[in-house]
CSV table of C-alpha atoms and ligand atoms in Angstrom, one decimal:
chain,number,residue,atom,x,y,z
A,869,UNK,CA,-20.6,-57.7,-19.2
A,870,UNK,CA,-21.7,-55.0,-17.4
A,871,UNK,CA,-24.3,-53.6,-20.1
A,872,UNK,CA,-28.1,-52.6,-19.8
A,873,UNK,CA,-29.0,-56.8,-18.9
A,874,UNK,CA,-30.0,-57.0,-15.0
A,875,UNK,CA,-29.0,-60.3,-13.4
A,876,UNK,CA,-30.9,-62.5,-11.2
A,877,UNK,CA,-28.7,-60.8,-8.3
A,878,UNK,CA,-29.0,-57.5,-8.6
A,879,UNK,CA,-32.0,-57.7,-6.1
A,880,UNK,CA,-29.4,-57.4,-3.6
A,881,UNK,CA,-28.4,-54.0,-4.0
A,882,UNK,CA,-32.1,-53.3,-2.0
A,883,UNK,CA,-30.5,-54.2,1.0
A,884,UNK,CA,-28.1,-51.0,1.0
A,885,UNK,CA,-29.5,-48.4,3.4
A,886,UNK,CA,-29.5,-44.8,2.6
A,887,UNK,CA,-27.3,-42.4,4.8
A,888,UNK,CA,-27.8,-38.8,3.5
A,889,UNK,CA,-26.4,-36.5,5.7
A,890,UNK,CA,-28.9,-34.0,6.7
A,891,UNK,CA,-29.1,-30.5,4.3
A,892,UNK,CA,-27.8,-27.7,5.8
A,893,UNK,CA,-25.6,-29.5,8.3
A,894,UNK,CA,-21.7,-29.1,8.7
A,895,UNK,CA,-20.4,-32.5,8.5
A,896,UNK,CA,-17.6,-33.1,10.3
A,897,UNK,CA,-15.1,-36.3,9.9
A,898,UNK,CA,-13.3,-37.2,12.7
A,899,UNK,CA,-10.2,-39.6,12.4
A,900,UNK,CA,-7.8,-41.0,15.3
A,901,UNK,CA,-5.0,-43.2,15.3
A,902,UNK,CA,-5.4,-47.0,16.7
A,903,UNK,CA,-3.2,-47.9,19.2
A,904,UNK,CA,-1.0,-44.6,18.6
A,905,UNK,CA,0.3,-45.7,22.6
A,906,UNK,CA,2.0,-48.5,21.1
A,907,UNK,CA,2.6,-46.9,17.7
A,908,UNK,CA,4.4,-44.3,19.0
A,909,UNK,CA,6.5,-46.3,21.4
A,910,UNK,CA,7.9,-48.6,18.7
A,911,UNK,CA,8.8,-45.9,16.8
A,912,UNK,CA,10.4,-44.1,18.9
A,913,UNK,CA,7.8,-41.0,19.3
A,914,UNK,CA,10.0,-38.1,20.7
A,915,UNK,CA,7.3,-37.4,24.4
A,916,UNK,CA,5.5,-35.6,25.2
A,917,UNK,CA,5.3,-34.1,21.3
A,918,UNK,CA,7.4,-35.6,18.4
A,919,UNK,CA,7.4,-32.5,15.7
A,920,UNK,CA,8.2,-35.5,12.8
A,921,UNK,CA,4.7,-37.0,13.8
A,922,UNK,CA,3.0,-33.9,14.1
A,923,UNK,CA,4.0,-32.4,10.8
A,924,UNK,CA,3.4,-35.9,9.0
A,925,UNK,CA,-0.3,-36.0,10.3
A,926,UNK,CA,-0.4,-31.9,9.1
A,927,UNK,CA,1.0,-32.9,5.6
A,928,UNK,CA,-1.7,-36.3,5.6
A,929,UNK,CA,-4.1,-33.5,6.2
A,930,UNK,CA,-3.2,-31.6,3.7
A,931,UNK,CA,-3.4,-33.9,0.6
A,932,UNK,CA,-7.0,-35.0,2.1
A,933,UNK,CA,-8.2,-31.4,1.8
A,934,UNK,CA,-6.8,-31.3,-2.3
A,935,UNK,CA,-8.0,-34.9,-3.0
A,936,UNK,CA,-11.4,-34.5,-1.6
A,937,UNK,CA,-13.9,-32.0,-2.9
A,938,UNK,CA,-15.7,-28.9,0.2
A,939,UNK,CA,-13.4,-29.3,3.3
A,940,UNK,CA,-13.7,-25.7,4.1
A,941,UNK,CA,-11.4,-26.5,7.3
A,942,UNK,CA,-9.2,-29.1,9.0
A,943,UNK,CA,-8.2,-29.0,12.6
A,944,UNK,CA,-5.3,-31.3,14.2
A,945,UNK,CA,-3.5,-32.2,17.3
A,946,UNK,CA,-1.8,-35.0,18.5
A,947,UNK,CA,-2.8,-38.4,16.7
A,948,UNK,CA,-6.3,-37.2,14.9
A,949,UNK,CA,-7.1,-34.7,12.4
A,950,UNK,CA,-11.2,-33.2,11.7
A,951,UNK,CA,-12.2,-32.7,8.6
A,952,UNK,CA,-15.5,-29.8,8.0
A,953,UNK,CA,-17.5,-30.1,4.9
A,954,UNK,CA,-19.2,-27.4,4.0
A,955,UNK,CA,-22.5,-27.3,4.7
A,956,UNK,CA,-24.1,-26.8,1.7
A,957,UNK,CA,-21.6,-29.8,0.0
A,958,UNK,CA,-23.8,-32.5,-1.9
A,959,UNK,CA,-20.4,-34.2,-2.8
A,960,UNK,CA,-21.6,-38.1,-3.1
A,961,UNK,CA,-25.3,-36.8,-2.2
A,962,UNK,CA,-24.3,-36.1,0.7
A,963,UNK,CA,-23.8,-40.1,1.7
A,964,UNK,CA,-22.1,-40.4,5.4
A,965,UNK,CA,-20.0,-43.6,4.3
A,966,UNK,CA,-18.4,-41.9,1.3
A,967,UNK,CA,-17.3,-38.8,3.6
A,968,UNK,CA,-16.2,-40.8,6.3
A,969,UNK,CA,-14.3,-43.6,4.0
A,970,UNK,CA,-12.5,-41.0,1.8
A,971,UNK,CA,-11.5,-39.2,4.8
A,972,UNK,CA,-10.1,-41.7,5.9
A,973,UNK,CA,-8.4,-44.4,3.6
A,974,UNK,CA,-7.0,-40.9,1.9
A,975,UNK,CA,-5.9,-40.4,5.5
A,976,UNK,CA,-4.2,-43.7,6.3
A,977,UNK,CA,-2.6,-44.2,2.5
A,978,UNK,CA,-1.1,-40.4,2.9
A,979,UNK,CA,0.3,-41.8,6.3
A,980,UNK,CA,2.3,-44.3,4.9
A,981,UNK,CA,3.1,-42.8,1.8
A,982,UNK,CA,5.0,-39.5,3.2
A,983,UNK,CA,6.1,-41.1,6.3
A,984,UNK,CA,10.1,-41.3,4.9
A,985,UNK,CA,9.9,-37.7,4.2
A,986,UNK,CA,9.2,-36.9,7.9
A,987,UNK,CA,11.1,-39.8,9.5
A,988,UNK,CA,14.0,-40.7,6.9
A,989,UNK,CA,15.6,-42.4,9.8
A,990,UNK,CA,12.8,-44.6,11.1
A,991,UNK,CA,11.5,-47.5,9.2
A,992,UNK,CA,8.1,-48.0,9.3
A,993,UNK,CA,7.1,-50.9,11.2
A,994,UNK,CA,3.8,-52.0,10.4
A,995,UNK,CA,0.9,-50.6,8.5
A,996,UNK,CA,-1.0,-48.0,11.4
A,997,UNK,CA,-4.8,-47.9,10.7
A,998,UNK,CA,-7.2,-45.1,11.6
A,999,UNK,CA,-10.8,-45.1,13.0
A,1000,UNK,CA,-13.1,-42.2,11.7
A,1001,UNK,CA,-17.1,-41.1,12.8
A,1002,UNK,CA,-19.1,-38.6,11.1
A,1003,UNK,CA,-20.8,-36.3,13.5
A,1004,UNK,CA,-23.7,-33.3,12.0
A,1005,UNK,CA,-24.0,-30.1,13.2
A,1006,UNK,CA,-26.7,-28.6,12.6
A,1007,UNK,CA,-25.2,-24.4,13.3
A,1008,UNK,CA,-22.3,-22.5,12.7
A,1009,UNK,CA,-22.1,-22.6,16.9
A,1010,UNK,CA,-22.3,-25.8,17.4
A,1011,UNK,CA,-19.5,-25.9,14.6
A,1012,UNK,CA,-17.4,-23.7,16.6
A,1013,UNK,CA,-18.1,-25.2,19.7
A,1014,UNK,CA,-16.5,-29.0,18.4
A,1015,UNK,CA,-14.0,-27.1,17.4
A,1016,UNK,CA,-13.1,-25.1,20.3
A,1017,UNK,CA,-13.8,-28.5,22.3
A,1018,UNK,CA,-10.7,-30.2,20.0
A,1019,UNK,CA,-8.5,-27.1,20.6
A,1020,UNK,CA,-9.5,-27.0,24.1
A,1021,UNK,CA,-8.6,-31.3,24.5
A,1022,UNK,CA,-5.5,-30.0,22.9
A,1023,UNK,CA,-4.8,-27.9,25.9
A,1024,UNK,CA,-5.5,-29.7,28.4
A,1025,UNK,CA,-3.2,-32.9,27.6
A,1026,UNK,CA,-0.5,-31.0,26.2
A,1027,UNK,CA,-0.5,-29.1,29.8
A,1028,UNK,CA,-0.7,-32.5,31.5
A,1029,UNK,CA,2.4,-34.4,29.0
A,1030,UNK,CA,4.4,-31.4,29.6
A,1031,UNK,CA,4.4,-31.7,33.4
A,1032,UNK,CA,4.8,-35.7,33.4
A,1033,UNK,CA,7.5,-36.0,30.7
A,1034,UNK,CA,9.3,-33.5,32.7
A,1035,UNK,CA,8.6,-35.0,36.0
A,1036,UNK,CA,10.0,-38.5,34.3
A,1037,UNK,CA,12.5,-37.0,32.3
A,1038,UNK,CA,14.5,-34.2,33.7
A,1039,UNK,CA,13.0,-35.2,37.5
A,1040,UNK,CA,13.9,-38.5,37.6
A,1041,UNK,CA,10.3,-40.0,38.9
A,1042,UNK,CA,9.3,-43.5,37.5
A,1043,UNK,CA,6.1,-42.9,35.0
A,1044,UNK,CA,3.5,-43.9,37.9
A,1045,UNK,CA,5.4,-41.8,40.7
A,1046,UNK,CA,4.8,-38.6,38.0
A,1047,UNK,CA,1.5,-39.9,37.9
A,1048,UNK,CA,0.7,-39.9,41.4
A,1049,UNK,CA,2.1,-36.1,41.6
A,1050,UNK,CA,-0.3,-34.6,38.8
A,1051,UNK,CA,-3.3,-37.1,40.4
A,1052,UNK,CA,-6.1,-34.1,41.2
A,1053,UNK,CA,-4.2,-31.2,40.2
A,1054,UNK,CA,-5.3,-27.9,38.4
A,1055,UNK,CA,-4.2,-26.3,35.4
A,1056,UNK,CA,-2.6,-23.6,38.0
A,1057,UNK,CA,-0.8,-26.5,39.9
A,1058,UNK,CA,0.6,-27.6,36.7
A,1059,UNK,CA,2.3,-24.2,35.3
A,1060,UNK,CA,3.6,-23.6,38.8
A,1061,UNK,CA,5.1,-26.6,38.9
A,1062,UNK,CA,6.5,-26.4,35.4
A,1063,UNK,CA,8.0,-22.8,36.2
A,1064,UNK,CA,9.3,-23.4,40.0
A,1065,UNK,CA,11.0,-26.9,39.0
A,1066,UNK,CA,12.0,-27.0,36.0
A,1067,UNK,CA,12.2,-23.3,35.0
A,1068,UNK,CA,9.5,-23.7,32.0
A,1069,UNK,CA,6.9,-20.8,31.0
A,1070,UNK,CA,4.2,-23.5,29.6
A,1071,UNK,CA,2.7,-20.2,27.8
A,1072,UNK,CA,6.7,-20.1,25.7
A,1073,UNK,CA,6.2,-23.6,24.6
A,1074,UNK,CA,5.8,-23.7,20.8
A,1075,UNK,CA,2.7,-23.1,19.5
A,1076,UNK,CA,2.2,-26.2,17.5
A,1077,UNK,CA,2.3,-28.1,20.6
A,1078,UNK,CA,-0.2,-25.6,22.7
A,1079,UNK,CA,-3.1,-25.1,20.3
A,1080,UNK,CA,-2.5,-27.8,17.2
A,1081,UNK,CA,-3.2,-27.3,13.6
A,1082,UNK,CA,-5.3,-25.3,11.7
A,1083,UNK,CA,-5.4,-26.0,8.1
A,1084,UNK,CA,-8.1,-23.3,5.7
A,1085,UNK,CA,-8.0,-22.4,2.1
A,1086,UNK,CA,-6.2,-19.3,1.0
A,1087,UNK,CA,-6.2,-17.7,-2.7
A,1088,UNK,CA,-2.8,-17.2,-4.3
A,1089,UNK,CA,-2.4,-14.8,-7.5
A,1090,UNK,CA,0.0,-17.3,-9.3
A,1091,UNK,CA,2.3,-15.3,-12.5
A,1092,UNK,CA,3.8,-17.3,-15.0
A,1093,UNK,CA,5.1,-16.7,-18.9
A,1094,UNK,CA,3.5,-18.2,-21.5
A,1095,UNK,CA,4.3,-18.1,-25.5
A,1096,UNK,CA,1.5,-17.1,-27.7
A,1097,UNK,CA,1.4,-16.4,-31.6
A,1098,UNK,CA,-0.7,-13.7,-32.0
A,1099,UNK,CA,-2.8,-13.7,-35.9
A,1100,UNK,CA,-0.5,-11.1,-37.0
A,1101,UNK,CA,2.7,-11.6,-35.9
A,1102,UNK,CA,5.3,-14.3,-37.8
A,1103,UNK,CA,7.0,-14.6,-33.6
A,1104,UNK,CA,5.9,-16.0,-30.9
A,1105,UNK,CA,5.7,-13.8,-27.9
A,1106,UNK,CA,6.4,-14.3,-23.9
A,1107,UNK,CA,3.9,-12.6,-22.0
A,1108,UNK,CA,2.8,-12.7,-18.2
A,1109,UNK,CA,-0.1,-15.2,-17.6
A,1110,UNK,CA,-1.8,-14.3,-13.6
A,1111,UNK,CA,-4.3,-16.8,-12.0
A,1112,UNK,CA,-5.9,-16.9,-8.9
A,1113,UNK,CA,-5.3,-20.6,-7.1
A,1114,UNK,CA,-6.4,-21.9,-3.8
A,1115,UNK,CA,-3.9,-23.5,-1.5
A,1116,UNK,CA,-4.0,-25.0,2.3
A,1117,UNK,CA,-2.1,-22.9,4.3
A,1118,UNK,CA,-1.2,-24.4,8.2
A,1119,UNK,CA,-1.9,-21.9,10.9
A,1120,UNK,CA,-1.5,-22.8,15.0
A,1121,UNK,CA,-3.6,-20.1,16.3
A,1122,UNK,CA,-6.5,-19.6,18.5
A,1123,UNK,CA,-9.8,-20.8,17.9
A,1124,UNK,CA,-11.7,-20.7,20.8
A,1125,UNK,CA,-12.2,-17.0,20.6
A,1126,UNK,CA,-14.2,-14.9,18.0
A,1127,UNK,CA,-11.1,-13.2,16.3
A,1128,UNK,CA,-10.4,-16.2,14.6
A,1129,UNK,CA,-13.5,-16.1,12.9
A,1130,UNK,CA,-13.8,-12.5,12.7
A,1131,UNK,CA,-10.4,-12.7,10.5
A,1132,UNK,CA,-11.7,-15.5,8.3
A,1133,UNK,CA,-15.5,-14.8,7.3
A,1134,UNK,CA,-15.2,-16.6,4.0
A,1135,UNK,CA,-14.7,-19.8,5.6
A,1136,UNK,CA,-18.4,-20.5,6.8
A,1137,UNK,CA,-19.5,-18.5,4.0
A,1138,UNK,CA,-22.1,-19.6,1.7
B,2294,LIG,P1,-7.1,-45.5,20.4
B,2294,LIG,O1,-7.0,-46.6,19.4
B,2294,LIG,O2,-8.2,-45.7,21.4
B,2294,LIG,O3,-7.2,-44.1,19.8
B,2294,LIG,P2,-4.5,-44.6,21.2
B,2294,LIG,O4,-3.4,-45.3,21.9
B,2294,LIG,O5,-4.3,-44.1,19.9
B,2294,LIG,O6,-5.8,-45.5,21.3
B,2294,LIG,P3,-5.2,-41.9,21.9
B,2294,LIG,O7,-6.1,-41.4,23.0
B,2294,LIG,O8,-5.7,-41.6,20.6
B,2294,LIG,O9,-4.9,-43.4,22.2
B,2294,LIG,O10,-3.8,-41.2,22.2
B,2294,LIG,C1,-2.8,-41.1,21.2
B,2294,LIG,C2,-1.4,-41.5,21.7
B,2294,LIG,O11,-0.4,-41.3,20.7
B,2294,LIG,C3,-1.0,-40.6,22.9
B,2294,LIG,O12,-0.9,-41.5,24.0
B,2294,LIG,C4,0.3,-40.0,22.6
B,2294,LIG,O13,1.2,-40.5,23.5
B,2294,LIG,C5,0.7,-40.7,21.2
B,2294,LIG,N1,1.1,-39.6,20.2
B,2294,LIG,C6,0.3,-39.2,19.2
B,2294,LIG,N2,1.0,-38.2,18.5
B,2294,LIG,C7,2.2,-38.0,19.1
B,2294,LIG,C8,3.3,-37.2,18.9
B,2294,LIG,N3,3.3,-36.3,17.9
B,2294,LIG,N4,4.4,-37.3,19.7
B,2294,LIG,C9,4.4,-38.2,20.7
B,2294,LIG,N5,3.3,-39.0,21.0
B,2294,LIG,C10,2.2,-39.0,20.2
B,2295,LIG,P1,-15.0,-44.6,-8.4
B,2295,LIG,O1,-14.2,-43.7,-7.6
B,2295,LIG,O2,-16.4,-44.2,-8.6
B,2295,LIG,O3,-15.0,-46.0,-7.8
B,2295,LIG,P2,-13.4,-45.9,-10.5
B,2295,LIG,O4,-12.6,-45.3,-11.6
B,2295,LIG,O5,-12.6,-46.5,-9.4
B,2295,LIG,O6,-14.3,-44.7,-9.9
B,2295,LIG,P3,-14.8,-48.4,-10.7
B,2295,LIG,O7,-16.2,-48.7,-11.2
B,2295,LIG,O8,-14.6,-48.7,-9.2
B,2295,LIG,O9,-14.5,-46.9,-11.1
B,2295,LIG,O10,-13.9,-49.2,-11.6
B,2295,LIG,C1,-12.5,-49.5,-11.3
B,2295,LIG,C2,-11.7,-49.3,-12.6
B,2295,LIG,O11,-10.3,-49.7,-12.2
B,2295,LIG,C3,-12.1,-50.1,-13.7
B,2295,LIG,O12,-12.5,-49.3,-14.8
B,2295,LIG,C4,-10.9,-50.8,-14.2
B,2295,LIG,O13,-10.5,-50.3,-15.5
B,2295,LIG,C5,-9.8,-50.4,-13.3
B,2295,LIG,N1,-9.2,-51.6,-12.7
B,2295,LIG,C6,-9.3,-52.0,-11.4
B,2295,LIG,N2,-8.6,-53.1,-11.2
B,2295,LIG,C7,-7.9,-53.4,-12.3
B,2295,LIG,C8,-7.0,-54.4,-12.7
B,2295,LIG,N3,-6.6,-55.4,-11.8
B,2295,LIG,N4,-6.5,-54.3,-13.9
B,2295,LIG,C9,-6.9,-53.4,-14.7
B,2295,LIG,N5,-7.7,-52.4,-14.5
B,2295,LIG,C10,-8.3,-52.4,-13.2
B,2296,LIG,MG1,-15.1,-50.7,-8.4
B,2297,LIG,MG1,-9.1,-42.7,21.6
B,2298,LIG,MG1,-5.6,-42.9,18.9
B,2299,LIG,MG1,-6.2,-39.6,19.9
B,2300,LIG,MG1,-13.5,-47.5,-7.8
């Protein structure tokens, strides 16, 4: 019975700690695949970017932002996705373990769910799990700043994959001879090499693969025909119902610089 009556146990629910997330803070949720190595090996990951994967993790992203309540933005690449709560969200009170949990069991469920729409070919193996972290900042810089640092991660591996996976692929090295070539090497090295041997502008790669995912909130004026009886008419009449609705949209652009921002004010907005 789980009326007004306390039991003899209920003393126990003292030992829960609080974790409010500071006011004022952006809250961001980070998740990452476990063991997406081996994941993506045994299922057969096209390397160094399998488009099935990556749209699957955008789409995963996607119903977390309409489940949950104040993501203002989502950003993605490779096997994690981070998830920004608006800073003045008191969804939960504000609790760390609910915005991390939800983030992520929405995350994981959404994986396995959707996964035959985005690999109808592949069976899913086992169940892949996610880790997550919540992580406060306490400015719209700082904000920026983890962001551009995701986007900028993004970069720098993609450059790297694209080199090795060409060296093993098209060049014919062995994964630790491709290795040894790109040991030390600067971002410079690595489009010159890309260009002079294997006749690949990095900058023409697609755009998904050089700068992720980028999922915000845009309004849509929806239309649609309804019937109404009006008092003083015996028929019913069609007329034309608008609404504004919000909906994701998934953009791969820049973030690191301030046009981004400068095109989207309503995002940090209060
Ligand atoms: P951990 O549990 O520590 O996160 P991990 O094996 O998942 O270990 P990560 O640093 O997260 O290590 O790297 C993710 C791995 O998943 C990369 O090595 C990459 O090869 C693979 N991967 C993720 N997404 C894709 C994709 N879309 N296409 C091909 N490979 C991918
Ligand atoms: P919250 O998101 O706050 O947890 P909730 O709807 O999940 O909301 P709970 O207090 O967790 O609320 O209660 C779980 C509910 O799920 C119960 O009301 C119960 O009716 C239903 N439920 C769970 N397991 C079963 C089950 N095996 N059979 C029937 N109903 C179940
Ligand atoms: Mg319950
Ligand atoms: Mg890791
Ligand atoms: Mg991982
Ligand atoms: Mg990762
Ligand atoms: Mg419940």
């Amino acid at each position: 019975c789980r009326g007004m009556a306390k039991s003899k146990f209920e003393y126990v629910r003292e030992f829960e700690v609080l974790d409010t997330c500071l006011r004022n803070c952006w809250v961001v949720v980070r998740v990452d695949g476990r063991n997406f190595h081996r994941f993506s090996d045994q299922h057969h990951f096209v390397k160094p970017n399998d488009i099935r994967a990556l749209q699957l993790m955008n789409r995963c992203a996607e119903n977390v932002m309409n489940e949950l309540e104040d993501i203002c933005l989502a950003y993605g690449q490779s096997d994690e996705y981070s998830f920004v709560f608006h800073k003045k969200s008191n969804w939960y009170k504000r609790r760390a373990s609910k915005f991390m949990t939800h983030v992520v069991s929405q995350f994981a469920s959404s994986y396995v769910f959707f996964w035959k729409e985005f690999f109808p070919d592949q069976a899913i193996l086992y169940p892949p799990g996610f880790d997550g972290r919540v992580v406060l900042y306490p400015n719209e810089q700082n904000l920026k700043d983890y962001l551009s640092w995701r986007q900028a991660d993004c970069h720098i591996n993609n450059l790297y994959n694209t080199v090795f996976w060409s060296l093993v692929q098209k060049g014919g090295l062995t994964p630790s001879e491709a290795q040894k070539r790109l040991r030390g090497s600067v971002a410079a090295e690595k489009n010159e090499m890309l260009f002079s041997e294997f006749n690949i502008n990095y900058n023409n790669e697609p755009v998904l693969y050089r700068k992720g995912s980028v999922l915000i909130w845009q309004k849509v004026n929806e239309v649609s025909k309804k019937k109404i009886k009006l008092p003083n008419e015996d028929e019913e009449k069609e007329v034309e119902v608008s609404r504004w609705r919000s909906e994701t949209v998934q953009l791969h652009c820049d973030i690191i610089g301030n046009e981004f921002w400068e095109e989207h004010p309503d995002i940090l907005a209060e």
